[in-house]
Amino acid sequence: MEAASIAHAEHHGPPPAHHSSRVEAPTLGMMLFIISEVMIFGAFFTAYFFIRVVSHDPWPAAGTHLPEAVAGVNTAILLSSSLTIHWALVSIKHGNRFGLRAGMVTTFLLGLTFLTIQVNEYIHIGFAPHDSAQASVFYALTGLHGAHVFIGLALLLMVTVRSFRGHYSAEHHRGMEVPGIYWHFVDVMWVVVYTTVYIV
Amino acid sequence: MALSSKLRAPGWYRAALYDILGFAFAFGLVVLIRWLMHQHPVVDGRAITIVALIAVPLFFLVGLGTADYWFYWAAGRPQRAEDHSSHGAHTWRDYLRVNTDHKVIGIQYTVTSFFFLFVGGLLAMLIRAQLAKPGMQFLTPEQYNGVFSVHATVLIFLFVIPVFAGLANFVLPLMIGAPDMAFPRLNALSYWMLPIAGILMLMSFLAPGGSFAAGWTAYAPLSTTMPLGQLFFTVAVQFAGASSIATALNFLVTIITMRAPGMSFFRMPLLVWANFSTSLLVVIATPFIAASQFFVLLDTALHFHFFDAFVGAGKDGNVIMYQHVFWFYSHPAVYIMMLPGFGIISEVLAVKARKPIFGYRMMAFSLLAIVVLGFTVWAHHMFVSGMAPWIRIPMMITTAIIAIPTGIKIFSWLATLWRGVLHLDTPMLFALGFLTMFTLGGISGVMLAMIPFDIHVSQTYFIVAHIHYVLFGGSLFTIFAGVYYWFPKMTGRMFDDRLGKWHFWMTFIFFNLTFGPMHLIGIQGMPRRVAEYAHQFATWNLIISLSSFVLGLSTLIFLYNMVASWRGGPRAAANPWRALTLEWQVSSPPPVFNFDAVPTVVGGPYEYGVPGAVHGIFAPPEEARPVAAGAPAGRGGRTASSAGSTGEDEE
Amino acid sequence: MAVIGVVATAVGIAIALSIHWFPADASTQAQNLRTLYDVLLIVSVPIFVLVATVVLYSVFNFRMKPGEEEKDGPPIHGNTRLEVVWTALPAILIVGLCAYSYSVLRSNESTHPGAMVVNVTARQFAFEFSYRNAAGREVVSPDLYMPARQPVVFHLRSLDVIHSFFVPEFSEKLDAVPGIVTTLRVTATRPGKYPVECTELCGAGHSLMRSAAIVVTPAAFKTWLSAQKPNAPPPVGVPPKNAAQPGVPGSTTPYANPKPPKE
Ligand code: HEA
Ligand code: HEA
Ligand code: CUA
Ligand SMILES: [Cu+2]
């Protein structure tokens, strides 16, 4: 405690930091990251707004149409994955490792299905990003979201692997809770994208 | 170590290897895709360069070892206990590797940023040499456009923004009594993205067709029709942006969750408040510039049509959209480049005037007011852009309103000086220089907010004058003040105050001679971003150029002072300025883990002149009792007290 | 100190007003702006003088004197009355300035029913001005000719990237944006020849994208216009892909006109 000499301080490591907030650092970090992500989407929606509303051009571009029905089914798939990951979280909170594993695997597979259907939609949709500004916005918005699903899936995969190695318990499960927040965000964002791009 | 094991361990050898891998990856990916899509030729240099621009830096980061821990985690292996092997610096070599100590990262940031100040400044010298006489000098117009674009981009993204992050990285955890930042590994990653961004920007000079040359604003559709060099900007800005988002997030979490016991929000030093506000701006606004550059990248590389007004048949893109998205970031960015400076000034003025900050709470609130207002004014950069005219009116009003919270800050600083005991050393001189010069720049800003006046001077040298009064007279003066102020803490050495004063006076005088006349030639109609101008402006431009060269030389005094003092300056005491804030209560430089035990905060940070005032106590809360008056400051004395203590414990 | 401040303010305002800031004014818009600028100076100088005087006064009077190395200043934490004053005063100034600027803007941009229309087409790296002559045919000129004292409406278009049309003596400028038509209003007053500058970075030739605005008497303008040979209408709109010089007069490609602006 007396002289804070370098050599002395080194072998006992840093003092434990004081927790000045009830929120855990990783959770808060994820929240702030999500705010950033929302703003990225916000900027892409700005592009959408200018090309659709300010320029007063038809949406989608003349001679094209968007498969609302297929995308609707896809929406349902993605939304149900939010339920399964929640189930996984509730399970591990009760110490139910099986529920955790089953929940994680289902969530991962649902997400993967969503992404596959999305790619399939690109292949059959009948227009390319360089056909019109509307097409550019369509691919950019859904593609941005697709990229987030991809990252989310990568996180889910890690959590799934770790859950099979028994890394989580009723007390310690922040490692799956924080990626879970991200996955919920990806789902909610899709609802916004689906509504604005396909429905409205 | 054998080469093969060097190639496997994190570090520069592996980074070099991974760079090669990254390039091979880019090459392979492009060839594969083009082959699959039947495009000819399959080997396309431009496409490979674009993919490599993104892939090589990412591979480099992995090779250097910024992500090893996360891969370890991702692979599902059991977590290692932190062995602190990447903490602290013992030799200068430790500054060249991935290090998770916030103090090391702070110095890495600061030194790297100053390197880019000199690069950017040197480019400014080129600008001024070209403009010394009317008519073309030694740069072609393309080269000239490239030079001022890189000048501005480097100084904004690689100097002002990161140098503030660097100074705060060093002092902020100390100030709030935290052993480190909340996410030390993310902190290291943030730092290493910076040199990447800088090197990409400078490498653009080697690109076929020259460096990026669409200004730092890179308006579409000019930027989407430029040669390859423009993409170096597009990608480099993504790295700089990601770096600043990650740092901001780290600051916010650190400030919210790691303050010492007793340090309520209203006991935080104003530098912490300033970085808190700045980080909010960064986290919310920076994604917009990322998006704007994604659009440009998609338009250029994959022929999207965000900004193509000539697709026809109701399928056109929207050109003005770029400017809205860009300025929605870049206006807040100017406060990202100013608010941390406000924080520095508050620290320096209180300590050097030996008085509490006047109106502490209003100082904090006005920062938050600027954050909020900062998001409502972006279109004041677009008064002549051809957007819907009515948007100009609300933007004029909100822009002008920002003068009120800023005015509160300026006047409170003036009141802090009043009846103080002013120590007029180098940091203080720069702080006072800031007060006057930033007021000038701010006033010209409010003039610009007045639409009819802006219509006349927009895109002229009046804007160049405003830019440099706020960025040089504002931000850079605060940076100099901050660097001198914390130099003893960061290096453990004192700087040469006499040289510092020379630096100040030369900078102050020739700064005004360089940028002052620009107001006049701007109003008279000299456009900005021109390599060549009318004869009527010749005299003023010659004066400006000559002054700017002396201004450049004055920076060499600073450089010499820093280098010489760091190597051989007299040893600094723990608390040479008799400051109250916590960073001065530990040794200079601070111990590896900052504190033996987290201090307890029992009072405000600026209680100068208050008998017996105490800010922090170095004992756990239960035993915390202020030490009596006369206890030696610094190493031995564990109280942060300016004039002894009455034994009153506020906790 | 108050005396020094007042004197410095008076001197400062006098100097600021005596500087020839602007080029000669040649439009009603420019005349309005000159007055607005004088008001801005009269408001700004006292603010700067106030800040500078307090700083200098403090430096001279409150600097640390020998023997005061350990001394601290009085612990003043704030003063609500003062803080209210320095919040309210700038607020009042700002309200005044914004209101006045708004009225100048309104009058500078007011519409005139009989205004003459000039189409401005910008491209890398030249301007083109087109008029309708008495016979209703299109006349194209590389220089801008304008009758004095007659309101003119400019419709600006761009064929490639963003450009900006600026005449310092008119104190008016506006971007020419690809894909849309933008509208600018000027009433020239003083006959003479003024520079037209492109003020938006548009590529390598940006510095050289200059032209001339020639203001003449209405009679002289009529004579000029009728002496001009009507050309093909200036090609406006979609340039052919890969055209090296899109929109060169005489080019045969017919272009669709972008939507005209709503008045
Ligand atoms: C550090 C960076 C910084 C800061 C802090 C500011 C601060 C301000 N800026 Fe500036 N600005 C830039 C950097 C900055 N700016 C840059 C880089 C550009 C050009 C970008 C480009 O095109 O390349 C620009 C351009 C720019 C424009 C666009 C001009 C154009 O392109 O046509 C405008 C217009 O409104 C503007 C306004 C303002 C205002 C009102 C403030 C205010 O925040 C200032 C507030 C401060 C004060 C007013 C002084 C203190 C107050 C008092 C003493 C109280 C009393 C005062 C009054 C009542 C007036 N700025
Ligand atoms: C923090 C930001 C910052 C800083 C510090 C500076 C510093 C300087 N700037 Fe810059 N500038 C900008 C930000 C900045 N600038 C921005 C944003 C723009 C707008 C760009 C755009 O339009 O897109 C701009 C544009 C700009 C222009 C207008 C270009 C144009 O529109 O055509 C000019 C012209 O004079 C200029 C000059 C200078 C000068 C002389 C300095 C000096 O202060 C530099 C001083 C020198 C040094 C700091 C060190 C270097 C010196 C040495 C290494 C040794 C000395 C050598 C010799 C004497 C030969 N700048
Ligand atoms: Cu056209 Cu600049
Ligand atoms: Cu701004």
mmCIF file of N, CA and C and ligand atoms in Angstrom, chain B residues 327 330-331 334 377-378 380-381, ligand 4:
data_model
loop_
_atom_site.group_PDB
_atom_site.id
_atom_site.type_symbol
_atom_site.label_atom_id
_atom_site.label_comp_id
_atom_site.label_asym_id
_atom_site.label_seq_id
_atom_site.Cartn_x
_atom_site.Cartn_y
_atom_site.Cartn_z
ATOM 1 N N TRP B 327 -22.934 14.702 -43.674
ATOM 2 C CA TRP B 327 -22.896 15.757 -42.664
ATOM 3 C C TRP B 327 -23.593 15.361 -41.384
ATOM 4 N N SER B 330 -20.552 14.345 -40.057
ATOM 5 C CA SER B 330 -19.402 15.231 -40.006
ATOM 6 C C SER B 330 -19.678 16.526 -39.278
ATOM 7 N N HIS B 331 -20.924 16.917 -39.123
ATOM 8 C CA HIS B 331 -21.077 18.034 -38.197
ATOM 9 C C HIS B 331 -20.821 17.595 -36.761
ATOM 10 N N VAL B 334 -17.259 17.672 -35.912
ATOM 11 C CA VAL B 334 -16.502 18.854 -35.516
ATOM 12 C C VAL B 334 -16.582 19.049 -34.001
ATOM 13 N N VAL B 377 -28.144 20.150 -36.662
ATOM 14 C CA VAL B 377 -27.682 21.300 -37.446
ATOM 15 C C VAL B 377 -26.978 20.920 -38.743
ATOM 16 N N TRP B 378 -26.947 19.615 -39.094
ATOM 17 C CA TRP B 378 -26.026 19.185 -40.141
ATOM 18 C C TRP B 378 -26.194 19.938 -41.457
ATOM 19 N N HIS B 380 -26.483 22.893 -42.172
ATOM 20 C CA HIS B 380 -25.892 24.217 -42.382
ATOM 21 C C HIS B 380 -24.680 24.131 -43.310
ATOM 22 N N HIS B 381 -24.235 22.919 -43.599
ATOM 23 C CA HIS B 381 -23.189 22.773 -44.615
ATOM 24 C C HIS B 381 -23.786 22.701 -46.015
HETATM 25 CU CU CU D 4 -21.064 22.023 -39.064
#
